[in-house]
Amino acid sequence: MNIDSEQIITVHHLSKIFKVGFWGRRVTAVDELSLDVQRGEIYGFLGPNGAGKTTTIKMLMGLIYPSQGTAHLFGQPVGDRAAKAKVGFLPESPYFYDYLTSREFLRFYGHLFGLLGSMLEKRIDELLELVGMVHARDLQLRKFSKGMLQRVGIAQALINDPELVILDEPMSGLDPIGRKEVRDLIVRLKESGKTVMFSSHILHDAELLCDRVAMIMKGKLVACGLVSELIDHGTTQEVEMVVDRLSPEGIEALRPLAMKTVLHGERVMAILASQRQVDDALEILRANKAKLVSLIPHKASLEDLFIRKAKGVQQVVEVHA
Amino acid sequence: MKVLSIAFNTFRENLRDKLLYNLLIFALLMIGSSLILMRLTLGEFHRLILDIGLGSINFFGVLIAIFVGIGLVSKEIEKKTIYTIISKPVARFQFLLGKYVGLSLTLLINTAIMACGLLAVLYMQDVPIHAVLFKALIMIVVEFMVITAVALLFSTFSSATFSAIFTLALYVIGHLTPDLKAFGEKMGGLGKTILEGMYYVLPNLDRFNLKGHVTHQLDVPTGDLLVIGAYGLAYTAFLLTLASVIFQRRDFR
């Protein structure tokens, strides 16, 4: 197998059905999900709240048993302890043993991996430095803010120098500075050769960081692939054009080309559906001796795709209902 | 190694829990109060000190075993701290065993402290100390081990409140099992079968109670002690195995 395309996580038709309430009503949290994560990439696992992201991650970590399908880490079925030894995991909004100090906390997790003595102490120092928590190393976790807890949580996930790091909503609840720090940390992890999978409902972060993403809604995979491809293929690139002194005839000529035109005194704003209409629109401006004020392509984002997909899922649900 | 780390962490958690100290102080006060009660009694005050002392050690130890024991697992699930443990290369039974050993260690040290309090009172009052007192203390610890395992078993599948109720109920019934058998024999028929079944399945906690022997200074042969101890350990092992089987199948949602 080519080392570049080695699959670290393989998920095949994975489903989880929960029984809820007194009558055991069946709720499908994850529905026939298939995806794979390659060595060395940053993989974004996106979806709105309640889409099944955490449930999927819990199945990968052996906290929940799948109802159907299979999931493998490093080629081993999930739950395999040798595979777990190569994974670091940060749960969503983590709660930790708050009677411990950062140092005791990390030492405890180190022991669970069989790390001991001066090697472990050195590793703890490095990690506290990495997440910027050296000042709070002897403070009990009960006195920590949410951002501080998230940081020691990340340190905890890295104690075993894992090959694969799985972070569940690592940016949620953090302020902009905290979020940027987590983003930088994820990039650093990738640079040091680690594979990172993280879930998020904040698409901007994913767009900045991820090589590939998977988007799930209501437990189903709705999009998956390279971020650039998804944006290009999944969304249209609109162009916003602002013009001054365009004659009424010119405005009439421009209307069929534009998706939308807005008049503001002498000024006209037109939204063109794609780059293809731009040349024709410029012809009209020249013919009418109008003045071009600005021409701005609207960069499509994952968010557009996300909203489109969300609407799609909603329609499908309505049709079936 | 992993079991020991979890055990040590549990022990440390217990040490930093205020509940434990409150109970411990109460227990020591109770043992000390026998000095005052003694003045109200005519004669036989040796018995009174031993009775109150061993009773307090047993009562407060059971309270700790139940109220800390039921939280051992359910609190970890509620506070989601279990996610970070189970996702590490730790088997679920290792986690359970670690929690169990941790609390047992706490109880052992607690009992030792309370026993020291009792011995100090006995020494001050010139009460002769016999070997059977130590045998009784060992059996109290064995009883704690069984009760902790019961609390742990319940906490693997039910909430803290239900676990407390179930464990308390089992503790009370466990001390009445000889009555169950006697009652069944009087009833006959199906009632007899059910009550006898309960007699054999439920832990016979009264076997661990050597208070009568201590107050009457009747020694217990070591052979008997070994049999009772082995019964306690076997029962504990059975409960822990059952707890592991249930825990292994659980989803942590």
Coordinates of C-alpha atoms in Angstrom, one line a residue:
Chain A
M1 CA 0.0 0.0 0.0
N2 CA 1.2 3.5 -0.9
I3 CA 2.2 5.2 2.4
D4 CA 0.7 8.5 1.2
S5 CA -2.7 7.1 0.8
E6 CA -2.7 4.9 3.9
Q7 CA -6.2 4.9 5.4
I8 CA -6.1 5.7 9.1
I9 CA -9.9 5.7 9.7
T10 CA -12.2 3.6 7.6
V11 CA -15.9 3.7 8.2
H12 CA -18.2 1.5 6.2
H13 CA -22.0 1.7 6.2
L14 CA -22.0 2.7 9.9
S15 CA -25.4 3.1 11.6
K16 CA -26.5 3.7 15.1
I17 CA -30.1 3.4 16.3
F18 CA -30.9 4.5 19.8
K19 CA -33.9 3.4 21.7
V20 CA -35.3 6.4 23.6
G21 CA -38.1 6.9 26.1
F22 CA -40.2 4.4 28.0
W23 CA -41.5 2.6 24.9
G24 CA -38.1 2.3 23.3
R25 CA -38.9 4.5 20.3
R26 CA -36.1 3.9 17.7
V27 CA -34.2 7.0 16.6
T28 CA -31.5 6.8 13.9
A29 CA -28.6 8.9 15.0
V30 CA -26.2 7.8 12.3
D31 CA -27.4 6.3 9.0
E32 CA -25.2 4.2 6.7
L33 CA -22.2 6.5 7.0
S34 CA -19.1 5.7 5.0
L35 CA -15.9 7.7 5.0
D36 CA -12.2 7.4 5.2
V37 CA -9.4 9.5 6.6
Q38 CA -5.9 9.3 5.1
R39 CA -2.6 9.6 6.9
G40 CA -1.3 13.1 7.4
E41 CA -4.5 15.0 6.5
I42 CA -6.7 17.3 8.4
Y43 CA -10.2 16.0 8.1
G44 CA -13.2 18.1 9.0
F45 CA -16.4 16.4 10.1
L46 CA -19.1 18.9 9.7
G47 CA -22.8 19.2 10.3
P48 CA -25.3 21.1 12.3
N49 CA -26.0 20.4 16.0
G50 CA -27.6 17.0 16.4
A51 CA -26.4 15.7 13.0
G52 CA -24.7 12.6 14.5
K53 CA -21.1 13.9 14.6
T54 CA -20.5 13.1 18.3
T55 CA -22.3 9.7 18.0
T56 CA -20.0 8.8 15.1
I57 CA -16.9 9.9 17.0
K58 CA -18.0 7.9 20.1
M59 CA -18.4 4.8 17.9
L60 CA -14.8 5.4 16.6
M61 CA -13.6 5.6 20.2
G62 CA -15.4 2.5 21.4
L63 CA -17.7 4.4 23.7
I64 CA -20.8 3.4 21.8
Y65 CA -21.4 0.2 19.9
P66 CA -22.5 0.5 16.2
S67 CA -25.9 -1.0 15.4
Q68 CA -24.7 -1.9 11.9
G69 CA -21.6 -1.4 9.7
T70 CA -18.0 -1.4 10.6
A71 CA -15.3 1.1 11.6
H72 CA -11.6 0.6 11.7
L73 CA -8.7 2.6 13.1
F74 CA -5.2 1.7 11.7
G75 CA -6.8 -1.3 10.0
Q76 CA -8.0 -2.7 13.4
P77 CA -11.7 -2.9 14.4
V78 CA -12.6 0.0 16.8
G79 CA -12.0 -0.8 20.4
D80 CA -8.7 -2.6 19.7
R81 CA -6.4 -1.5 22.4
A82 CA -3.3 -1.5 20.3
A83 CA -5.0 0.9 17.9
K84 CA -6.3 3.1 20.8
A85 CA -2.7 3.5 22.0
K86 CA -2.0 5.5 18.8
V87 CA -5.0 7.8 19.2
G88 CA -5.5 11.0 21.1
F89 CA -9.1 12.0 21.8
L90 CA -10.7 15.2 23.1
P91 CA -14.4 14.8 23.9
E92 CA -17.0 17.5 23.3
S93 CA -17.2 20.1 26.1
P94 CA -14.9 18.1 28.3
Y95 CA -15.4 17.7 32.0
F96 CA -12.4 16.4 33.9
Y97 CA -11.5 15.3 37.4
D98 CA -11.7 18.8 38.9
Y99 CA -10.0 17.9 42.1
L100 CA -6.7 17.3 40.2
T101 CA -4.1 19.9 39.3
S102 CA -3.0 20.1 35.6
R103 CA 0.1 18.2 36.4
E104 CA -1.6 15.4 38.3
F105 CA -4.2 15.2 35.6
L106 CA -1.7 14.7 32.8
R107 CA 0.3 12.3 34.9
F108 CA -2.8 10.1 35.5
Y109 CA -3.5 9.9 31.7
G110 CA 0.2 9.2 31.1
H111 CA 0.0 6.2 33.4
L112 CA -2.9 4.9 31.5
F113 CA -0.6 4.6 28.5
G114 CA 2.1 3.0 30.6
L115 CA 4.3 6.1 30.6
L116 CA 6.4 6.6 33.7
G117 CA 9.0 8.6 35.5
S118 CA 11.2 11.4 34.1
M119 CA 10.1 10.7 30.5
L120 CA 6.5 11.4 31.5
E121 CA 7.4 14.5 33.5
K122 CA 9.3 15.8 30.5
R123 CA 6.4 15.2 28.2
I124 CA 4.0 16.9 30.7
D125 CA 6.2 20.0 30.7
E126 CA 6.4 20.1 26.9
L127 CA 2.6 19.8 26.6
L128 CA 1.8 22.4 29.2
E129 CA 4.2 24.7 27.3
L130 CA 2.5 23.8 24.0
V131 CA -1.0 24.6 25.2
G132 CA 0.2 27.7 27.1
M133 CA -0.7 26.4 30.6
V134 CA 2.6 26.4 32.4
H135 CA 1.3 29.1 34.8
A136 CA -1.5 26.9 35.9
R137 CA 0.3 23.6 36.3
D138 CA -0.3 23.3 40.0
L139 CA -3.8 24.7 40.1
Q140 CA -6.8 22.5 40.6
L141 CA -9.0 22.1 37.5
R142 CA -12.1 23.3 39.4
K143 CA -10.6 26.8 39.2
F144 CA -10.2 26.7 35.4
S145 CA -12.2 28.7 32.9
K146 CA -13.7 26.9 29.9
G147 CA -10.8 27.9 27.6
M148 CA -8.3 26.6 30.1
L149 CA -10.1 23.3 30.4
Q150 CA -10.1 22.9 26.6
R151 CA -6.4 23.5 26.6
V152 CA -5.5 20.9 29.2
G153 CA -8.1 18.7 27.4
I154 CA -6.0 19.0 24.3
A155 CA -2.8 18.4 26.2
Q156 CA -4.4 15.2 27.6
A157 CA -5.2 14.1 24.1
L158 CA -1.6 14.4 23.1
I159 CA 0.1 12.8 26.1
N160 CA 0.8 9.6 24.2
D161 CA 2.3 11.4 21.2
P162 CA -0.6 10.0 19.1
E163 CA -0.5 9.4 15.3
L164 CA -4.2 10.2 15.0
V165 CA -5.9 13.0 17.0
I166 CA -9.7 13.1 17.1
L167 CA -11.1 16.3 18.5
D168 CA -14.9 16.7 19.0
E169 CA -15.9 20.4 18.6
P170 CA -12.5 21.7 19.7
M171 CA -13.4 25.3 19.0
S172 CA -16.8 25.5 20.6
G173 CA -17.1 27.8 23.5
L174 CA -13.8 29.5 22.9
D175 CA -13.3 33.2 22.3
P176 CA -11.7 34.3 18.9
I177 CA -8.2 34.2 20.3
G178 CA -8.7 30.8 21.8
R179 CA -10.1 29.6 18.5
K180 CA -7.2 30.9 16.6
E181 CA -4.8 29.2 19.0
V182 CA -6.6 25.8 18.5
R183 CA -6.4 26.3 14.7
D184 CA -2.7 27.0 14.9
L185 CA -2.2 23.9 17.1
I186 CA -4.1 21.7 14.6
V187 CA -1.8 23.0 11.8
R188 CA 1.2 22.3 13.9
L189 CA 0.0 18.8 14.5
K190 CA -0.3 18.2 10.8
E191 CA 3.2 19.6 10.2
S192 CA 4.6 17.2 12.7
G193 CA 3.1 14.4 10.6
K194 CA -0.1 13.6 12.6
T195 CA -3.5 12.9 11.2
V196 CA -6.2 15.1 12.6
M197 CA -9.9 14.6 12.5
F198 CA -12.1 17.2 14.1
S199 CA -15.8 17.9 14.2
S200 CA -17.3 21.3 14.0
H201 CA -20.4 23.3 13.1
I202 CA -18.2 26.4 12.6
L203 CA -17.6 26.1 8.8
H204 CA -15.2 29.0 8.6
D205 CA -12.6 27.1 10.8
A206 CA -13.0 24.0 8.6
E207 CA -12.5 26.0 5.5
L208 CA -9.3 27.5 6.7
L209 CA -7.9 24.2 8.0
C210 CA -9.1 21.1 6.3
D211 CA -7.7 19.2 3.4
R212 CA -10.9 17.2 3.1
V213 CA -14.3 17.4 4.8
A214 CA -17.4 15.3 5.2
M215 CA -20.7 16.9 5.9
I216 CA -23.5 15.0 7.6
M217 CA -27.0 16.0 8.3
K218 CA -29.6 13.9 10.2
G219 CA -27.1 11.1 10.4
K220 CA -26.5 10.9 6.6
L221 CA -23.5 11.9 4.6
V222 CA -24.5 14.7 2.3
A223 CA -21.1 15.8 0.9
C224 CA -17.5 14.6 1.1
G225 CA -14.3 15.6 -0.6
L226 CA -11.6 18.2 -1.0
V227 CA -12.7 21.6 0.3
S228 CA -11.7 23.3 -3.0
E229 CA -13.7 20.8 -5.1
L230 CA -16.7 21.0 -2.9
I231 CA -16.8 24.8 -3.1
D232 CA -16.2 24.9 -6.9
H233 CA -18.6 22.2 -7.8
G234 CA -21.2 22.6 -5.2
T235 CA -21.7 26.3 -5.4
T236 CA -21.9 29.0 -8.0
Q237 CA -19.6 32.0 -8.0
E238 CA -21.7 35.1 -8.1
V239 CA -20.3 38.5 -9.1
E240 CA -21.4 41.8 -7.7
M241 CA -21.2 44.8 -10.1
V242 CA -21.8 48.4 -9.1
V243 CA -22.2 51.0 -11.8
D244 CA -22.8 54.8 -11.9
R245 CA -24.6 56.9 -14.6
L246 CA -26.2 54.0 -16.5
S247 CA -29.0 55.2 -18.8
P248 CA -32.5 53.7 -18.4
E249 CA -32.0 51.7 -21.7
G250 CA -28.7 50.4 -20.3
I251 CA -30.5 49.3 -17.1
E252 CA -33.1 47.5 -19.2
A253 CA -30.4 45.8 -21.2
L254 CA -28.5 44.7 -18.0
R255 CA -31.6 43.3 -16.3
P256 CA -31.8 40.0 -18.2
L257 CA -28.1 39.3 -17.4
A258 CA -28.4 39.9 -13.7
M259 CA -30.0 37.7 -11.1
K260 CA -30.9 40.9 -9.2
T261 CA -30.7 44.6 -9.8
V262 CA -31.0 47.4 -7.2
L263 CA -31.3 51.1 -8.1
H264 CA -30.0 53.7 -5.7
G265 CA -30.4 57.1 -7.3
E266 CA -27.7 57.2 -10.0
R267 CA -26.1 54.0 -8.8
V268 CA -27.0 50.5 -10.0
M269 CA -26.0 47.3 -8.2
A270 CA -26.4 44.1 -10.2
I271 CA -25.7 40.5 -9.1
L272 CA -24.5 38.4 -11.9
A273 CA -24.9 34.6 -11.6
S274 CA -21.4 33.8 -12.8
Q275 CA -18.2 35.1 -14.4
R276 CA -19.7 34.3 -17.9
Q277 CA -22.1 37.2 -17.7
V278 CA -19.4 39.7 -16.9
D279 CA -18.1 40.3 -20.4
D280 CA -21.7 40.9 -21.7
A281 CA -22.4 43.3 -18.9
L282 CA -19.2 45.3 -19.5
E283 CA -20.2 45.6 -23.2
I284 CA -23.5 47.2 -22.2
L285 CA -21.6 49.6 -19.8
R286 CA -19.2 50.7 -22.6
A287 CA -22.1 51.2 -25.1
N288 CA -23.9 53.4 -22.6
K289 CA -20.8 55.2 -21.4
A290 CA -21.5 54.3 -17.8
K291 CA -18.9 54.3 -15.1
L292 CA -17.9 51.0 -13.5
V293 CA -17.5 51.5 -9.7
S294 CA -16.7 48.0 -8.6
L295 CA -16.7 44.4 -9.7
I296 CA -16.5 41.9 -6.9
P297 CA -16.6 38.2 -7.2
H298 CA -18.5 36.6 -4.2
K299 CA -16.3 33.9 -3.0
A300 CA -18.4 30.8 -2.4
S301 CA -17.9 29.2 0.9
L302 CA -18.6 25.9 2.6
E303 CA -21.4 27.8 4.3
D304 CA -23.2 28.3 1.1
L305 CA -22.9 24.6 0.3
F306 CA -24.0 23.8 3.9
I307 CA -27.1 25.9 3.7
R308 CA -28.0 24.5 0.3
K309 CA -27.6 20.9 1.6
A310 CA -29.5 21.7 4.7
K311 CA -32.4 23.0 2.5
G312 CA -32.1 19.9 0.4
V313 CA -32.3 17.6 3.4
Q314 CA -35.3 19.6 4.7
Q315 CA -37.1 19.1 1.4
V316 CA -36.4 15.4 1.3
V317 CA -37.8 15.1 4.8
E318 CA -40.9 17.1 3.9
V319 CA -41.5 15.0 0.8
H320 CA -41.3 11.8 2.9
A321 CA -43.4 13.2 5.7
Chain B
M1 CA -0.5 -0.9 36.3
K2 CA -3.6 0.8 34.7
V3 CA -5.8 -0.7 37.4
L4 CA -3.6 0.7 40.1
S5 CA -3.5 4.2 38.4
I6 CA -7.2 4.3 38.3
A7 CA -7.4 2.9 41.9
F8 CA -5.0 5.6 43.1
N9 CA -6.9 8.3 41.3
T10 CA -10.1 7.1 42.9
F11 CA -8.4 7.0 46.3
R12 CA -7.2 10.6 45.8
E13 CA -10.7 11.7 44.7
N14 CA -12.1 10.2 47.9
L15 CA -9.5 12.0 50.0
R16 CA -10.4 15.3 48.5
D17 CA -14.1 14.7 49.1
K18 CA -15.5 16.5 52.2
L19 CA -18.2 13.9 52.7
L20 CA -15.6 11.4 53.8
Y21 CA -14.2 13.7 56.5
N22 CA -17.6 14.5 57.8
L23 CA -18.5 10.9 58.2
L24 CA -15.1 10.1 59.7
I25 CA -15.5 12.9 62.3
F26 CA -19.0 11.7 63.2
A27 CA -17.7 8.1 63.6
L28 CA -15.0 9.2 66.0
L29 CA -17.4 11.4 67.9
M30 CA -19.7 8.4 68.3
I31 CA -16.9 6.2 69.5
G32 CA -15.9 8.9 71.9
S33 CA -19.5 9.4 73.1
S34 CA -19.4 5.9 74.6
L35 CA -17.2 7.5 77.3
I36 CA -20.1 9.7 78.4
L37 CA -22.8 7.0 78.0
M38 CA -20.7 4.8 80.1
R39 CA -21.3 7.0 83.1
L40 CA -25.0 6.4 82.8
T41 CA -24.6 2.7 82.9
L42 CA -24.2 0.4 85.8
G43 CA -21.5 -2.1 85.3
E44 CA -20.9 -3.9 82.0
F45 CA -19.4 -0.7 80.6
H46 CA -16.7 -2.7 78.7
R47 CA -19.5 -4.2 76.6
L48 CA -21.1 -0.8 76.0
I49 CA -17.8 0.7 74.7
L50 CA -17.2 -2.3 72.4
D51 CA -20.8 -2.4 71.2
I52 CA -21.0 1.3 70.4
G53 CA -17.5 1.4 69.0
L54 CA -17.8 -1.6 66.6
G55 CA -21.4 -0.5 65.7
S56 CA -20.1 3.0 64.7
I57 CA -17.3 1.6 62.6
N58 CA -19.7 -0.6 60.8
F59 CA -22.4 1.9 60.4
F60 CA -20.2 4.7 59.1
G61 CA -18.2 2.4 56.9
V62 CA -21.3 1.1 55.3
L63 CA -22.5 4.7 54.7
I64 CA -19.2 5.5 52.9
A65 CA -19.3 2.2 51.0
I66 CA -22.8 2.9 49.8
F67 CA -22.7 6.7 49.2
V68 CA -19.3 6.8 47.6
G69 CA -19.7 3.4 45.9
I70 CA -22.9 4.3 44.0
G71 CA -21.2 7.4 42.6
L72 CA -18.1 5.5 41.5
V73 CA -19.3 4.8 38.0
S74 CA -22.5 6.8 37.6
K75 CA -20.7 10.0 38.5
E76 CA -18.1 9.3 35.9
I77 CA -20.7 8.8 33.2
E78 CA -22.7 11.8 34.3
K79 CA -19.7 14.1 34.3
K80 CA -18.4 12.5 31.1
T81 CA -15.0 11.9 32.6
I82 CA -15.4 8.3 31.5
Y83 CA -15.0 9.3 27.8
T84 CA -11.4 10.1 28.2
I85 CA -10.6 6.9 30.1
I86 CA -12.4 4.4 27.9
S87 CA -11.0 6.0 24.8
K88 CA -7.5 5.2 26.1
P89 CA -6.1 1.7 25.9
V90 CA -7.9 0.6 29.0
A91 CA -10.3 -2.3 29.1
R92 CA -13.7 -1.6 30.7
F93 CA -13.2 -4.2 33.4
Q94 CA -9.8 -2.6 34.3
F95 CA -11.7 0.7 34.8
L96 CA -14.3 -1.0 37.1
L97 CA -11.6 -2.9 39.0
G98 CA -9.6 0.2 39.5
K99 CA -12.6 2.2 40.9
Y100 CA -13.3 -0.8 43.2
V101 CA -9.8 -1.1 44.5
G102 CA -9.6 2.6 45.1
L103 CA -12.7 2.8 47.2
S104 CA -11.7 -0.4 49.1
L105 CA -8.4 1.2 49.9
T106 CA -10.2 4.3 51.2
L107 CA -12.4 2.1 53.4
L108 CA -9.5 0.1 54.7
I109 CA -7.7 3.3 55.8
N110 CA -10.9 4.7 57.2
T111 CA -11.5 1.6 59.2
A112 CA -8.0 1.7 60.5
I113 CA -8.4 5.3 61.7
M114 CA -11.8 4.5 63.4
A115 CA -10.2 1.4 64.9
C116 CA -7.4 3.5 66.3
G117 CA -10.0 5.7 67.9
L118 CA -11.7 2.7 69.5
L119 CA -8.5 1.2 70.7
A120 CA -7.5 4.6 72.3
V121 CA -10.9 4.7 74.2
L122 CA -10.5 1.1 75.3
Y123 CA -6.9 1.7 76.4
M124 CA -7.9 4.8 78.4
Q125 CA -10.6 2.9 80.2
D126 CA -8.3 -0.1 80.9
V127 CA -10.6 -2.5 78.9
P128 CA -8.7 -5.7 78.1
I129 CA -8.2 -6.0 74.4
H130 CA -8.6 -9.5 73.0
A131 CA -7.6 -11.0 69.6
V132 CA -11.2 -11.5 68.6
L133 CA -11.6 -7.7 68.4
F134 CA -9.1 -7.6 65.5
K135 CA -10.8 -10.6 63.9
A136 CA -14.1 -8.7 64.1
L137 CA -12.5 -5.6 62.5
I138 CA -11.2 -7.7 59.6
M139 CA -14.6 -9.2 59.0
I140 CA -16.1 -5.6 59.0
V141 CA -13.7 -4.8 56.2
V142 CA -14.7 -7.9 54.3
E143 CA -18.3 -6.8 54.7
F144 CA -17.5 -3.4 53.3
M145 CA -15.9 -5.1 50.3
V146 CA -19.1 -7.0 49.6
I147 CA -21.2 -3.9 50.0
T148 CA -19.0 -1.8 47.8
A149 CA -19.2 -4.4 45.1
V150 CA -23.0 -4.4 45.4
A151 CA -23.1 -0.6 45.1
L152 CA -20.7 -0.8 42.1
L153 CA -22.8 -3.4 40.4
F154 CA -26.0 -1.3 40.7
S155 CA -24.2 1.9 39.6
T156 CA -23.2 0.2 36.3
F157 CA -26.8 0.2 35.1
S158 CA -28.9 2.6 37.2
S159 CA -28.8 6.1 38.5
A160 CA -27.2 7.1 41.8
T161 CA -30.5 7.4 43.6
F162 CA -31.8 4.0 42.6
S163 CA -28.4 2.4 43.3
A164 CA -28.5 3.9 46.8
I165 CA -32.0 2.5 47.5
F166 CA -31.1 -0.9 46.1
T167 CA -27.9 -1.2 47.9
L168 CA -29.4 -0.1 51.2
A169 CA -32.2 -2.6 50.8
L170 CA -29.8 -5.3 50.0
Y171 CA -27.7 -4.4 53.1
V172 CA -30.8 -4.7 55.3
I173 CA -32.0 -7.9 53.8
G174 CA -28.4 -9.2 53.8
H175 CA -28.5 -9.0 57.6
L176 CA -31.9 -10.8 57.8
T177 CA -31.2 -13.8 55.6
P178 CA -31.3 -16.3 58.4
D179 CA -34.8 -15.0 59.2
L180 CA -35.8 -15.4 55.6
K181 CA -34.9 -19.1 55.8
A182 CA -36.7 -19.5 59.1
F183 CA -39.8 -17.7 57.8
G184 CA -39.8 -19.8 54.6
E185 CA -39.7 -23.0 56.7
K186 CA -42.8 -22.0 58.5
M187 CA -44.6 -21.0 55.3
G188 CA -43.9 -24.1 53.2
G189 CA -44.8 -24.6 49.5
L190 CA -43.9 -22.0 47.0
G191 CA -43.1 -19.4 49.6
K192 CA -40.5 -21.7 51.1
T193 CA -38.9 -22.2 47.7
I194 CA -38.7 -18.5 47.0
L195 CA -37.4 -17.5 50.4
E196 CA -34.9 -20.3 50.5
G197 CA -33.7 -19.2 47.0
M198 CA -33.3 -15.7 48.3
Y199 CA -31.4 -17.0 51.3
Y200 CA -28.8 -18.7 49.1
V201 CA -28.6 -16.0 46.4
L202 CA -28.4 -12.8 48.6
P203 CA -25.3 -12.1 50.5
N204 CA -25.4 -13.4 54.1
L205 CA -24.0 -10.3 55.7
D206 CA -24.8 -11.4 59.2
R207 CA -21.9 -14.0 58.9
F208 CA -19.5 -11.1 59.0
N209 CA -20.9 -9.7 62.2
L210 CA -18.7 -10.8 65.1
K211 CA -19.8 -8.1 67.6
G212 CA -21.5 -10.6 69.9
H213 CA -18.2 -12.6 70.1
V214 CA -16.3 -9.5 71.0
T215 CA -18.6 -8.3 73.7
H216 CA -18.8 -11.7 75.2
Q217 CA -15.1 -12.4 74.7
L218 CA -15.7 -15.6 72.7
D219 CA -12.9 -16.3 70.4
V220 CA -13.6 -17.4 66.8
P221 CA -11.5 -20.2 65.4
T222 CA -9.2 -19.2 62.6
G223 CA -10.6 -21.9 60.4
D224 CA -14.1 -20.4 60.7
L225 CA -12.7 -17.0 60.0
L226 CA -11.0 -18.3 56.8
V227 CA -14.3 -19.8 55.6
I228 CA -16.2 -16.6 56.2
G229 CA -13.5 -14.5 54.6
A230 CA -13.4 -16.9 51.5
Y231 CA -17.2 -16.6 51.3
G232 CA -16.9 -12.8 51.3
L233 CA -14.2 -12.7 48.6
A234 CA -16.0 -15.2 46.4
Y235 CA -19.2 -13.2 46.6
T236 CA -17.3 -10.0 45.8
A237 CA -15.7 -11.7 42.8
F238 CA -19.1 -12.8 41.6
L239 CA -20.5 -9.3 41.9
L240 CA -17.6 -7.7 40.1
T241 CA -17.8 -10.2 37.3
L242 CA -21.5 -9.5 36.9
A243 CA -20.8 -5.8 37.0
S244 CA -18.1 -6.1 34.3
V245 CA -20.4 -8.1 32.0
I246 CA -23.1 -5.4 32.3
F247 CA -20.6 -2.6 31.9
Q248 CA -19.0 -4.1 28.9
R249 CA -22.3 -3.9 26.9
R250 CA -23.1 -0.3 27.8
D251 CA -23.3 2.6 25.4
F252 CA -22.0 5.9 26.9
R253 CA -24.4 8.4 25.4

